[in-house]
Short mmCIF file of C-alpha atoms and ligand atoms in Angstrom, two decimals:
data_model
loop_
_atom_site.label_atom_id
_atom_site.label_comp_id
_atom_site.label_asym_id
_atom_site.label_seq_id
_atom_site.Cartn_x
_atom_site.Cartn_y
_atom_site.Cartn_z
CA UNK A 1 0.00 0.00 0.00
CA UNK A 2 1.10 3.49 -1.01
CA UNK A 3 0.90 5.79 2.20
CA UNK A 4 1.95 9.33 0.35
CA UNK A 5 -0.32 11.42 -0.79
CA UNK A 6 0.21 12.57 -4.54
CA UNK A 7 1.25 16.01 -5.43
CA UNK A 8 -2.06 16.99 -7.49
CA UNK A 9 -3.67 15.66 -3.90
CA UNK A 10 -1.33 18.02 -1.80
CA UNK A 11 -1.81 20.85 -3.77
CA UNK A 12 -5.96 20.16 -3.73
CA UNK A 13 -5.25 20.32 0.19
CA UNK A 14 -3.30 23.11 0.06
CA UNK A 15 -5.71 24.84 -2.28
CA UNK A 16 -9.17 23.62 0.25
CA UNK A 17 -6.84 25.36 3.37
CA UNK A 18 -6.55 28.31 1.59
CA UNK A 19 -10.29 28.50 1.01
CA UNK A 20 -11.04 27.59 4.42
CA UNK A 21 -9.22 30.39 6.06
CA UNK A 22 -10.66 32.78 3.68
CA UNK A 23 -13.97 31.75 4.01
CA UNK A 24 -15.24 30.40 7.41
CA UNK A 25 -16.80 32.12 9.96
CA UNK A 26 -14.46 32.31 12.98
CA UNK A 27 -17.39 31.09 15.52
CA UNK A 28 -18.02 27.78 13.10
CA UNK A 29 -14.32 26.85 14.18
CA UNK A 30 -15.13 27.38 18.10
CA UNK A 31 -15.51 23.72 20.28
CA UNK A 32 -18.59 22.42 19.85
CA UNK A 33 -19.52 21.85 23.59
CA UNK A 34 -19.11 25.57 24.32
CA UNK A 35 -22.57 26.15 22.43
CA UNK A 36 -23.86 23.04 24.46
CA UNK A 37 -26.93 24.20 25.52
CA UNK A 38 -27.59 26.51 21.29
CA UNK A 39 -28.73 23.54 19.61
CA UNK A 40 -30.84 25.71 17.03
CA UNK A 41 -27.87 27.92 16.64
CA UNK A 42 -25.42 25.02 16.22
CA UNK A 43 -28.15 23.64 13.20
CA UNK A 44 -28.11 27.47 11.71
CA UNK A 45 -24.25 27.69 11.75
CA UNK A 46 -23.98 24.23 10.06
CA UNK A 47 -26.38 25.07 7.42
CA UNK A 48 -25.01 28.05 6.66
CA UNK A 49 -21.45 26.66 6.22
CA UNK A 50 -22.52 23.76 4.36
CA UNK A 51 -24.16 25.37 1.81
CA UNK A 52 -20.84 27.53 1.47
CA UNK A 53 -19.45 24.38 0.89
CA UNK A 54 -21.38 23.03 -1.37
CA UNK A 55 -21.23 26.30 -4.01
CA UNK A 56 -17.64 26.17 -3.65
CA UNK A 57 -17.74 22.28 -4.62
CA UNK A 58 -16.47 21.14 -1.28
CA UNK A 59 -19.01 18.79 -0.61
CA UNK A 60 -19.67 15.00 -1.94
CA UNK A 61 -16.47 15.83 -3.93
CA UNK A 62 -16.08 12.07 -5.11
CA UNK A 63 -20.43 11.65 -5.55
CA UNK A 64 -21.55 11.92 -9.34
CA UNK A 65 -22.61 15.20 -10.34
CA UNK A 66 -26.24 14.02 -11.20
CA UNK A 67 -26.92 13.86 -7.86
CA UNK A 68 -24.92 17.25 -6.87
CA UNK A 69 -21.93 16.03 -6.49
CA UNK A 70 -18.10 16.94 -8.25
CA UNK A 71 -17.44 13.79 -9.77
CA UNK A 72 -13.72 13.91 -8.11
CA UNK A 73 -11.72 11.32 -5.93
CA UNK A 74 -12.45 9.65 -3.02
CA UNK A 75 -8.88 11.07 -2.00
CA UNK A 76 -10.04 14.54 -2.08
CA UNK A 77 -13.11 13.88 -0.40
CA UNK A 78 -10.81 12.95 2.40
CA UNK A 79 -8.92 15.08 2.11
CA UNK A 80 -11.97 17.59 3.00
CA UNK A 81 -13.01 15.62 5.93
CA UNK A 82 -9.62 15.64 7.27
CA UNK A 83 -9.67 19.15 7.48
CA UNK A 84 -12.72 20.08 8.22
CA UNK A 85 -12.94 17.03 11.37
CA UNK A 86 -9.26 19.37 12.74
CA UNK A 87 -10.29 22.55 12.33
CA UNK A 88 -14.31 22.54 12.72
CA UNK A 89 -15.77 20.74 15.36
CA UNK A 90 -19.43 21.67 14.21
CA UNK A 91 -18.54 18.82 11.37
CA UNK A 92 -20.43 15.77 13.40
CA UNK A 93 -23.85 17.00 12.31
CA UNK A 94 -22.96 16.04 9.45
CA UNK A 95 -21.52 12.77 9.99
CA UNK A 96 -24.70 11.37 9.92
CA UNK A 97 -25.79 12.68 6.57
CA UNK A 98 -22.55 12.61 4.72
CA UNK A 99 -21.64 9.29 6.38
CA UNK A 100 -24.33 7.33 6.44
CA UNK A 101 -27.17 7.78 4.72
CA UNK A 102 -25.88 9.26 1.71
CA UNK A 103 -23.46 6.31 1.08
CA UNK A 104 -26.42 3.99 1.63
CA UNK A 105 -29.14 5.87 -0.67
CA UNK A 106 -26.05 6.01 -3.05
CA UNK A 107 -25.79 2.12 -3.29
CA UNK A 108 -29.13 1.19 -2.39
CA UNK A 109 -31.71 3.89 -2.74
CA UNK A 110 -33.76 4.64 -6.08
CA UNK A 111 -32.95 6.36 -8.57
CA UNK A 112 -36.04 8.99 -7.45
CA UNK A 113 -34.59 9.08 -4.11
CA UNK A 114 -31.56 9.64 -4.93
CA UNK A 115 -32.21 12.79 -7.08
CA UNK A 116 -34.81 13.89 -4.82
CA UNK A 117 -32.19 13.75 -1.43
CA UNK A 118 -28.51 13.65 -1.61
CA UNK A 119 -28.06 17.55 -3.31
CA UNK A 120 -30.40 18.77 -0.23
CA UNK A 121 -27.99 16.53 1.90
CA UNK A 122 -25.16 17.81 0.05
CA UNK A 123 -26.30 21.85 0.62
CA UNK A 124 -27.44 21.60 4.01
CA UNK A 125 -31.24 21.72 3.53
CA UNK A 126 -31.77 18.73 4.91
CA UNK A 127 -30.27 17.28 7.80
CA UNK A 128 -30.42 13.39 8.84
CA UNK A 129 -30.72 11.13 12.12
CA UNK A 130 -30.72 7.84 12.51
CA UNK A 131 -34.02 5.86 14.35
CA UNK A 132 -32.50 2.23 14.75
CA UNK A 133 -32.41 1.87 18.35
CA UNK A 134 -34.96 0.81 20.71
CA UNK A 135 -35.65 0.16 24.09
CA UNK A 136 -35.75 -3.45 23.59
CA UNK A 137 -33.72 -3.23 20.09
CA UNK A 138 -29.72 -2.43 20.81
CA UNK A 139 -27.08 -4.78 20.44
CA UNK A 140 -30.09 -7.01 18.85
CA UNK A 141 -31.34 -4.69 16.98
CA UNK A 142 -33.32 -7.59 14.70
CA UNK A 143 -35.32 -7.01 17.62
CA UNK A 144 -36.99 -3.99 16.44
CA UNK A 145 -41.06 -3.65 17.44
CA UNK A 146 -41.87 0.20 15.25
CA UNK A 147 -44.48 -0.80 12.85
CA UNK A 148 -44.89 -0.07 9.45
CA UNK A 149 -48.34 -1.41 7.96
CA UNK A 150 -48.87 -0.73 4.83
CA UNK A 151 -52.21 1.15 3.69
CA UNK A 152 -52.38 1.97 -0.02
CA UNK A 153 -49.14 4.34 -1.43
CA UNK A 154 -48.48 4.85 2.36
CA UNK A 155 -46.82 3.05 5.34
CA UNK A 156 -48.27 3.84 8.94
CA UNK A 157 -45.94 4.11 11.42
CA UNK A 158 -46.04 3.44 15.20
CA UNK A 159 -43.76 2.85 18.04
CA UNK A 160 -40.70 4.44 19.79
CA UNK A 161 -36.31 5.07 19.08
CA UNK A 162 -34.32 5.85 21.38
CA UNK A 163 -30.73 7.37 21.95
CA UNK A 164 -31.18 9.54 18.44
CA UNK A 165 -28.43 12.13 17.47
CA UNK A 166 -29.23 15.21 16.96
CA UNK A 167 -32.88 13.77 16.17
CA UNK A 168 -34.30 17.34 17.70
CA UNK A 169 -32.48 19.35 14.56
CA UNK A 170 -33.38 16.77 11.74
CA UNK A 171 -35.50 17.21 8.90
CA UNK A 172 -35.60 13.41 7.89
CA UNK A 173 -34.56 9.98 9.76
CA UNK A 174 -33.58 6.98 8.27
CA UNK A 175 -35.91 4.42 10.47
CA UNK A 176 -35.98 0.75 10.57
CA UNK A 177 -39.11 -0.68 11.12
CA UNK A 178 -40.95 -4.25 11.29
CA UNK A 179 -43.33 -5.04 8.21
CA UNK A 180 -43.52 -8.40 8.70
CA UNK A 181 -44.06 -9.80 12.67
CA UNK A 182 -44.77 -13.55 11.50
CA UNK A 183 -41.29 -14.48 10.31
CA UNK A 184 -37.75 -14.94 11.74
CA UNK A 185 -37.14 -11.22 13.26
CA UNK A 186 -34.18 -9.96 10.98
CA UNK A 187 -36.30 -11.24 8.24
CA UNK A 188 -39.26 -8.98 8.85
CA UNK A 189 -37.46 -5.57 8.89
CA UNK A 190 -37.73 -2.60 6.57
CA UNK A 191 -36.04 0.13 5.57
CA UNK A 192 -37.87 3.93 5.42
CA UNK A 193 -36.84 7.70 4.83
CA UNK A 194 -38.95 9.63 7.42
CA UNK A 195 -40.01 13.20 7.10
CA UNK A 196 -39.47 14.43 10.92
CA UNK A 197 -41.98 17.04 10.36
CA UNK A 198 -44.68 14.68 9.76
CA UNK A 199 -47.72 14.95 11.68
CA UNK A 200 -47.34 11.94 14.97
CA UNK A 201 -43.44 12.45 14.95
CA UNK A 202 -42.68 13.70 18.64
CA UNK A 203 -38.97 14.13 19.52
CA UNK A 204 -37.98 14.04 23.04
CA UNK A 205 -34.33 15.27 23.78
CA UNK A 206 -32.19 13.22 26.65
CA UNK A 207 -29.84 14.80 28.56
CA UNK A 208 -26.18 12.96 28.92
CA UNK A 209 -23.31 12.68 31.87
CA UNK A 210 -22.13 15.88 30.03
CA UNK A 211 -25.06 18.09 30.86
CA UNK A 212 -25.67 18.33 26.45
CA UNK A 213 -29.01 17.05 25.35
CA UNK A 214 -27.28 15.51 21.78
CA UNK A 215 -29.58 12.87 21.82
CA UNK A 216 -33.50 12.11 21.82
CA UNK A 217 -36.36 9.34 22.03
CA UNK A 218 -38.49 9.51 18.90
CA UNK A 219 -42.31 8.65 18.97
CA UNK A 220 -44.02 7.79 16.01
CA UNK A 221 -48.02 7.97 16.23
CA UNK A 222 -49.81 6.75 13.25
CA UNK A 223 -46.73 8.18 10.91
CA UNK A 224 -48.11 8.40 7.51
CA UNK A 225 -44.61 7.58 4.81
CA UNK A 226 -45.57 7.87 1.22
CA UNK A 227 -44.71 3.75 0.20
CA UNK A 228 -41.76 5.16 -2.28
CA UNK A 229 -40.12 6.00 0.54
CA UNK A 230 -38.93 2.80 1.34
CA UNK A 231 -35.80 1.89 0.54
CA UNK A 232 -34.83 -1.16 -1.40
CA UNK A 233 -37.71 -4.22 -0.69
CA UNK A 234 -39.68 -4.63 1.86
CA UNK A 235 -39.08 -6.95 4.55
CA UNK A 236 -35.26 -6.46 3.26
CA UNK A 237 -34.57 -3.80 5.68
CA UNK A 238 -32.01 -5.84 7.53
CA UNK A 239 -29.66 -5.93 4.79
CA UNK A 240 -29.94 -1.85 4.31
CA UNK A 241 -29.30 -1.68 7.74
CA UNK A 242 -26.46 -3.55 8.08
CA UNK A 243 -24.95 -1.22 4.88
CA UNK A 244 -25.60 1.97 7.06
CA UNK A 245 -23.92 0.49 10.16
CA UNK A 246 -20.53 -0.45 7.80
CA UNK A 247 -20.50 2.64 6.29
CA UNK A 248 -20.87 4.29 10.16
CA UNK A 249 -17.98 2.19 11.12
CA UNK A 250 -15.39 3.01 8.66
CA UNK A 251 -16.20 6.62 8.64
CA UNK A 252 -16.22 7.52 11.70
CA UNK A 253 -12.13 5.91 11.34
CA UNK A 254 -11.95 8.42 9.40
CA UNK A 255 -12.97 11.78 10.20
CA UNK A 256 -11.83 10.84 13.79
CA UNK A 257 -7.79 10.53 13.58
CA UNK A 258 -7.48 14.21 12.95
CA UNK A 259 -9.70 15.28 15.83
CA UNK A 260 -7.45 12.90 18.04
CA UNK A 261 -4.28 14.47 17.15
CA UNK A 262 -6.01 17.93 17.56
CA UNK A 263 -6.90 16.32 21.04
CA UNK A 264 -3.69 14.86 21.91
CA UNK A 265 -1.85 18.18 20.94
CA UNK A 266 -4.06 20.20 23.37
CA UNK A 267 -3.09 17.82 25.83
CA UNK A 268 0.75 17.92 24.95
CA UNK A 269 0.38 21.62 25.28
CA UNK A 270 -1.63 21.15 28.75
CA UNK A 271 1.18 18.90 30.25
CA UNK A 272 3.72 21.52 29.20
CA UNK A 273 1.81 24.19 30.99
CA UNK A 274 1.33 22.18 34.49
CA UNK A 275 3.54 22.13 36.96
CA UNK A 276 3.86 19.44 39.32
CA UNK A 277 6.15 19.99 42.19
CA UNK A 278 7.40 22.95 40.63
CA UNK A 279 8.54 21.30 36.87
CA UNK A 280 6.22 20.92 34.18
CA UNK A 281 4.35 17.44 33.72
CA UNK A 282 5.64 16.85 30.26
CA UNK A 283 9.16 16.19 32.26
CA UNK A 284 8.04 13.53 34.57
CA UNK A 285 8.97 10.30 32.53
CA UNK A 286 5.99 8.64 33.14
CA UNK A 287 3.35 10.98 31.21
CA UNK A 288 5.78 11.33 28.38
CA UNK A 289 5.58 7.48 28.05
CA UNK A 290 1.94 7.58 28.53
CA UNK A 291 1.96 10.35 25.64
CA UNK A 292 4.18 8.78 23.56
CA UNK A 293 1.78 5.49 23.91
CA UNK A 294 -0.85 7.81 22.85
CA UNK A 295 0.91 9.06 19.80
CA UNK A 296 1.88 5.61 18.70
CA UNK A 297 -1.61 4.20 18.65
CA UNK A 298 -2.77 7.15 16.89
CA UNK A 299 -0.53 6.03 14.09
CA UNK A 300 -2.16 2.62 14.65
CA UNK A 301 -5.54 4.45 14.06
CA UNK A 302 -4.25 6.32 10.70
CA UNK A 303 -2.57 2.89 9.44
CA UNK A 304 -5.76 1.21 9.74
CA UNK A 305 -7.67 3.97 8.63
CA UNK A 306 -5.77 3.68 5.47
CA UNK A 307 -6.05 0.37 4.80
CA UNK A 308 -10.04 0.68 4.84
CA UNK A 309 -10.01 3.88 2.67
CA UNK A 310 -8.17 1.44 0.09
CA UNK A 311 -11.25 -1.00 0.23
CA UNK A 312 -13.28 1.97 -0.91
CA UNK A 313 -10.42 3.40 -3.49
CA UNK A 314 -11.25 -0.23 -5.12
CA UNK A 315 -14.75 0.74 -5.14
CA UNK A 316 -15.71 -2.15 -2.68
CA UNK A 317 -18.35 -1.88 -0.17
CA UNK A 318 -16.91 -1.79 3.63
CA UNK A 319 -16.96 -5.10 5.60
CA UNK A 320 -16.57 -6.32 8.65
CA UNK A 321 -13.53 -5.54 9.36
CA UNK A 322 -14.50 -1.46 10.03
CA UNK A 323 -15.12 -3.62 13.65
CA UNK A 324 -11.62 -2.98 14.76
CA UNK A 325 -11.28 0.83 14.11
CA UNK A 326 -14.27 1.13 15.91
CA UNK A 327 -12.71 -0.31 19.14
CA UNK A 328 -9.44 1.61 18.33
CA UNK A 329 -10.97 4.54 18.00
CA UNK A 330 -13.98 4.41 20.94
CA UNK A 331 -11.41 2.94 23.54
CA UNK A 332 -8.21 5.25 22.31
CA UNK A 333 -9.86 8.18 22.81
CA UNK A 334 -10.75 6.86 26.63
CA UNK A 335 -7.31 6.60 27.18
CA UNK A 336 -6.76 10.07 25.82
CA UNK A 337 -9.23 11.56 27.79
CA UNK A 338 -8.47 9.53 31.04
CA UNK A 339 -4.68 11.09 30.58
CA UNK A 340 -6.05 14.67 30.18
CA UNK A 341 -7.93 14.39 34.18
CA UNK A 342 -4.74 12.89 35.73
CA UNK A 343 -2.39 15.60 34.42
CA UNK A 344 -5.04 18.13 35.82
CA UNK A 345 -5.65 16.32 39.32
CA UNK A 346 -8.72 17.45 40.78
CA UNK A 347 -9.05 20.44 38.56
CA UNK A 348 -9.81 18.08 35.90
CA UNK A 349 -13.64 17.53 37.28
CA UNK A 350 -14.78 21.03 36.60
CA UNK A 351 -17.85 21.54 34.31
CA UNK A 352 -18.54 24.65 31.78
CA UNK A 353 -19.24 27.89 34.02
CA UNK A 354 -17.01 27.11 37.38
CA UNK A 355 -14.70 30.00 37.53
CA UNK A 356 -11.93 27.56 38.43
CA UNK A 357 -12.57 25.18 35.66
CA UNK A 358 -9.01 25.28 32.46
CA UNK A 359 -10.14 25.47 29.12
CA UNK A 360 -13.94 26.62 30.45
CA UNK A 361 -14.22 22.65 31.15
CA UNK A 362 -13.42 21.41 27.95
CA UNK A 363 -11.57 18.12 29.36
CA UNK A 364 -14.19 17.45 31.68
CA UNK A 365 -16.53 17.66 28.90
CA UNK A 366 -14.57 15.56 26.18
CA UNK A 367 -14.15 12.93 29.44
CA UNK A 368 -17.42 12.54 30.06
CA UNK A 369 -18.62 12.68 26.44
CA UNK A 370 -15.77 9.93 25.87
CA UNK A 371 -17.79 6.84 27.45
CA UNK A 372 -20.27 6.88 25.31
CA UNK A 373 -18.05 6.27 22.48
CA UNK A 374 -17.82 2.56 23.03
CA UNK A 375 -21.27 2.34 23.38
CA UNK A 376 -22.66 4.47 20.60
CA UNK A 377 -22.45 2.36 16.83
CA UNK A 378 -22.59 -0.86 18.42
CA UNK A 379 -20.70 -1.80 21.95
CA UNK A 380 -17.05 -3.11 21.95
CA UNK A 381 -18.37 -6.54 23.14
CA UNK A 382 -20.31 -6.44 19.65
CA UNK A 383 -17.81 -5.47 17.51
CA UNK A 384 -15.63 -8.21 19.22
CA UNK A 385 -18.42 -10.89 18.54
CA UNK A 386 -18.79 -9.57 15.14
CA UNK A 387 -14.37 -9.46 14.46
CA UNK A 388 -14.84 -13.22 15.97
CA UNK A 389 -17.39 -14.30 13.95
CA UNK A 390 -17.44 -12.85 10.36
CA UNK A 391 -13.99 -11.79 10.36
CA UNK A 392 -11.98 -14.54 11.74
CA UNK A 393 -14.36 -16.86 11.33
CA UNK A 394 -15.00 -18.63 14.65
CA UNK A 395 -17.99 -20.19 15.70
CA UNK A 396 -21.43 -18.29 16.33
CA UNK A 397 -21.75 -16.44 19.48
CA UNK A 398 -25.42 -16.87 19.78
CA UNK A 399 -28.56 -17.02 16.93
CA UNK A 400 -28.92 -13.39 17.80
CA UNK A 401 -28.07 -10.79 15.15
CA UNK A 402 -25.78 -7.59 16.32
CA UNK A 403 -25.85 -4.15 15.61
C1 FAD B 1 -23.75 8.66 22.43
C2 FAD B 1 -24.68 7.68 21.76
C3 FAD B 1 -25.25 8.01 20.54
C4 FAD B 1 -26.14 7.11 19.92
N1 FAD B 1 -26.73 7.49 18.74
C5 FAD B 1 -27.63 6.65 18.16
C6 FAD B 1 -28.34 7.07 16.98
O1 FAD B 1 -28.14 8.16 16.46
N2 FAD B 1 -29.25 6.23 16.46
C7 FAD B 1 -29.52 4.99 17.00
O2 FAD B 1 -30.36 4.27 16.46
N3 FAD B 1 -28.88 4.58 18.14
C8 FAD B 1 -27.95 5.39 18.72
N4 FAD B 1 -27.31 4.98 19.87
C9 FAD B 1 -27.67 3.72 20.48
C10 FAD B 1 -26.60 2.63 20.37
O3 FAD B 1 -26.52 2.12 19.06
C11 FAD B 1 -26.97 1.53 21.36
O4 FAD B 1 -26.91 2.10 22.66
C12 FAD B 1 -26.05 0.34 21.28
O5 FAD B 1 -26.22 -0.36 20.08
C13 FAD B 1 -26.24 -0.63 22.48
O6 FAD B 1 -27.58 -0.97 22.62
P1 FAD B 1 -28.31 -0.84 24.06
O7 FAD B 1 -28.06 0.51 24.59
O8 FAD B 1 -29.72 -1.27 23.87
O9 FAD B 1 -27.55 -1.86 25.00
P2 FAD B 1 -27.79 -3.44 25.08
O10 FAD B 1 -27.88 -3.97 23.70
O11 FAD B 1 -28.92 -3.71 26.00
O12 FAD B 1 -26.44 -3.94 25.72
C14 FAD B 1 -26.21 -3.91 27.15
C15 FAD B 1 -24.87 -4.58 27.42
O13 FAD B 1 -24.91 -5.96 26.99
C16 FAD B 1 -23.82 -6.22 26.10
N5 FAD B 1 -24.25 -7.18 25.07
C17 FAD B 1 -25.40 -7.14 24.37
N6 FAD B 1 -25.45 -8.17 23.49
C18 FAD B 1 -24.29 -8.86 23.62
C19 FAD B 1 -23.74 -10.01 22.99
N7 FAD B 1 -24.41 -10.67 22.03
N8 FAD B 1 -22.50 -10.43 23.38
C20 FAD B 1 -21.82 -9.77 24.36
N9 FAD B 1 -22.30 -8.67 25.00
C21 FAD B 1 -23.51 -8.23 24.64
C22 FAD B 1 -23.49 -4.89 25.48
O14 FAD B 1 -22.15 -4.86 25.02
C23 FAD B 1 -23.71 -3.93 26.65
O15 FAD B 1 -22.57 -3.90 27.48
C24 FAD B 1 -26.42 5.85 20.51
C25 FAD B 1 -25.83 5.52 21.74
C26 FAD B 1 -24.97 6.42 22.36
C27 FAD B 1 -24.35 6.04 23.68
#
């Protein structure tokens, strides 16, 4: 594998750098948990930028043009999200959107759908969640109970999601949904494009560890989905699903090593700026080891990050195998966080708003936001069962299907 980047891609990063200093707003660039509690603001920004973005050609730069896109590279479209996941924290609203759905509707959706939603996806107008989990539909998340009968041209929906990002700022949700309760459960699923403005959607926000409300519970009551808004067959769902959860894994590789390093330089520069009996922290031998451990298994994360990118430069779908970023990534930044609290001692629990608190709580924040990392896109102990199982090839776990 061929780690450099070619010239023509250097100067295209050189040339997107350029552009972005020219033409972001300065408050876009700000961390995102300072504006916690502006949710509606946060949306605003994002649309704004995005559709700067997008009329510049900066967005879906490697999606064909008939559906908005530039027709480029895959390599430049990473090389966007590199740069925008260092310098703009604002970018994980659209993470969901760009990373998910859109590759999915791209290799499954219709051609109708696809006209209809990637260039709104693409320019900001429309923002995306995703309604997969349930309280009884997680790690098995065959288990789904959300109805979807179908009455005519329509589908009517009923039942409740739960932990939904930024579900309270969407304007659509991809949802899965039983058609089907009288067969084997992953074979009675389906696959719909939800309009969150449609009368019987009611979003409830949850508030985290971190005192942010990022995600919600969704109720649907008597949802009315025109029928061409499914997506591929019905009672196929499962398959769809599973596409959206590979594409979530190897993304979020991705557009997460250079928001590590950004995170593991702040807390470089916070070590260098602590004293501990009287010499700064970056001198005691034992936090530069723990830093350089850091540093190495970030290069760990960008190795791996580039062998998956060259499954997609191949034009193959991503596999299993996104698994093991996801636990690289979800328990590294742990670790990162963890090393941020003990170089700060007891500072390190101040929230946002205590007077006492370094960095207006950022650490704090990024700790506590941290644990839900190996949670959120299926739990380590999944992505273990599914590296076991469909990776290495060992025997079943269970007959249960994992997210
Ligand atoms: C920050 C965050 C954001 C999220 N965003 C979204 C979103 O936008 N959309 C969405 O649909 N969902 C979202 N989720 C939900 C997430 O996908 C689920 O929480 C996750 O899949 C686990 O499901 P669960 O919470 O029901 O836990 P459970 O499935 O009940 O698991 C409980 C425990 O049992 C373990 N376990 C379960 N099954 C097995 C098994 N077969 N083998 C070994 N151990 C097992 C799990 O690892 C876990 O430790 C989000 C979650 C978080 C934390």
């Amino acid at each position: 594998m061929d780690l450099s980047i070619s010239p023509a891609d250097q100067a295209y990063r050189s040339k997107f750098r350029g552009w972005l200093n020219e033409n972001l707003p300065t408050e876009f660039a700000k961390p995102d948990y300072m504006s916690l509690d502006d949710w509606n603001g946060k949306a605003r920004t994002f649309r704004e930028v995005q559709l700067k973005l997008f009329a510049a050609g900066y967005t879906g730069v490697h999606w064909p043009t008939e559906y908005g896109g530039q027709g480029g590279t895959l390599m430049q479209h990473i090389i966007v999200t590199e740069e925008l996941s260092a310098s703009h924290p604002l970018r994980f609203i659209d993470g969901l959107s760009m990373g998910l759905v859109a590759p999915t509707l791209l290799s499954r959706g219709t051609e109708a759908q696809k006209k209809e939603f990637i260039p709104k996806l693409l320019s900001g107008e429309h923002i995306w969640c995703q309604g997969f989990s349930e309280p009884n539909a997680g790690s098995d998340l065959a288990n789904v109970k959300t109805s979807a009968v179908r009455d005519g041209d329509k589908y009517i929906v009923n039942g409740q999601k739960v932990w939904n990002t930024i579900a309270h700022i969407a304007d659509y949700c991809v949802v899965v949904v039983r058609t089907n309760p009288n067969v084997p459960k992953h074979k009675g699923l389906s696959y719909l494009l939800i309009d969150m403005k449609s009368p019987g959607v009611i979003v409830r926000p949850i508030k985290q560890i971190t005192e942010d409300a990022e995600y919600n519970e969704i109720y649907f009551d008597n949802v009315e989905v025109p029928a061409d808004r499914l997506v591929g067959q019905e009672n196929e769902g499962w398959n769809i699903a599973i596409t959206t959860l590979m594409f979530e894994r190897i993304m979020g590789d991705i557009s997460t090593v250079p928001v590590f390093q950004k995170g593991l330089n702040n807390i470089i520069r916070l070590a260098s700026n602590t004293l501990r009996k009287g010499k700064p922290i970056i001198k005691d031998p034992i936090y530069r080891q723990k830093l350089a451990r850091l540093q190495v298994d970030l290069e760990v994360m960008r190795t791996n990050m580039y062998r998956n990118l060259s499954t997609l430069l191949k034009g193959e779908m991503p596999g299993p195998e996104g698994s093991i970023g996801k636990i690289f990534w979800s328990e590294f930044n742990q670790r990162l966080q963890e090393t941020a609290l003990e170089i700060m001692g007891p500072y390190g629990q101040l929230m946002k708003g205590s007077k006492w608190a370094k960095d207006d709580g950022r650490f704090a924040f990024e700790f506590l936001r941290a644990r839900g990392n190996t949670i959120e896109g299926g739990t380590t102990e999944v992505q273990k069962n599914i590296i076991g199982e469909r990776v290495l090839g060992l025997p079943k776990d269970s007959a249960r299907a994992s997210k």
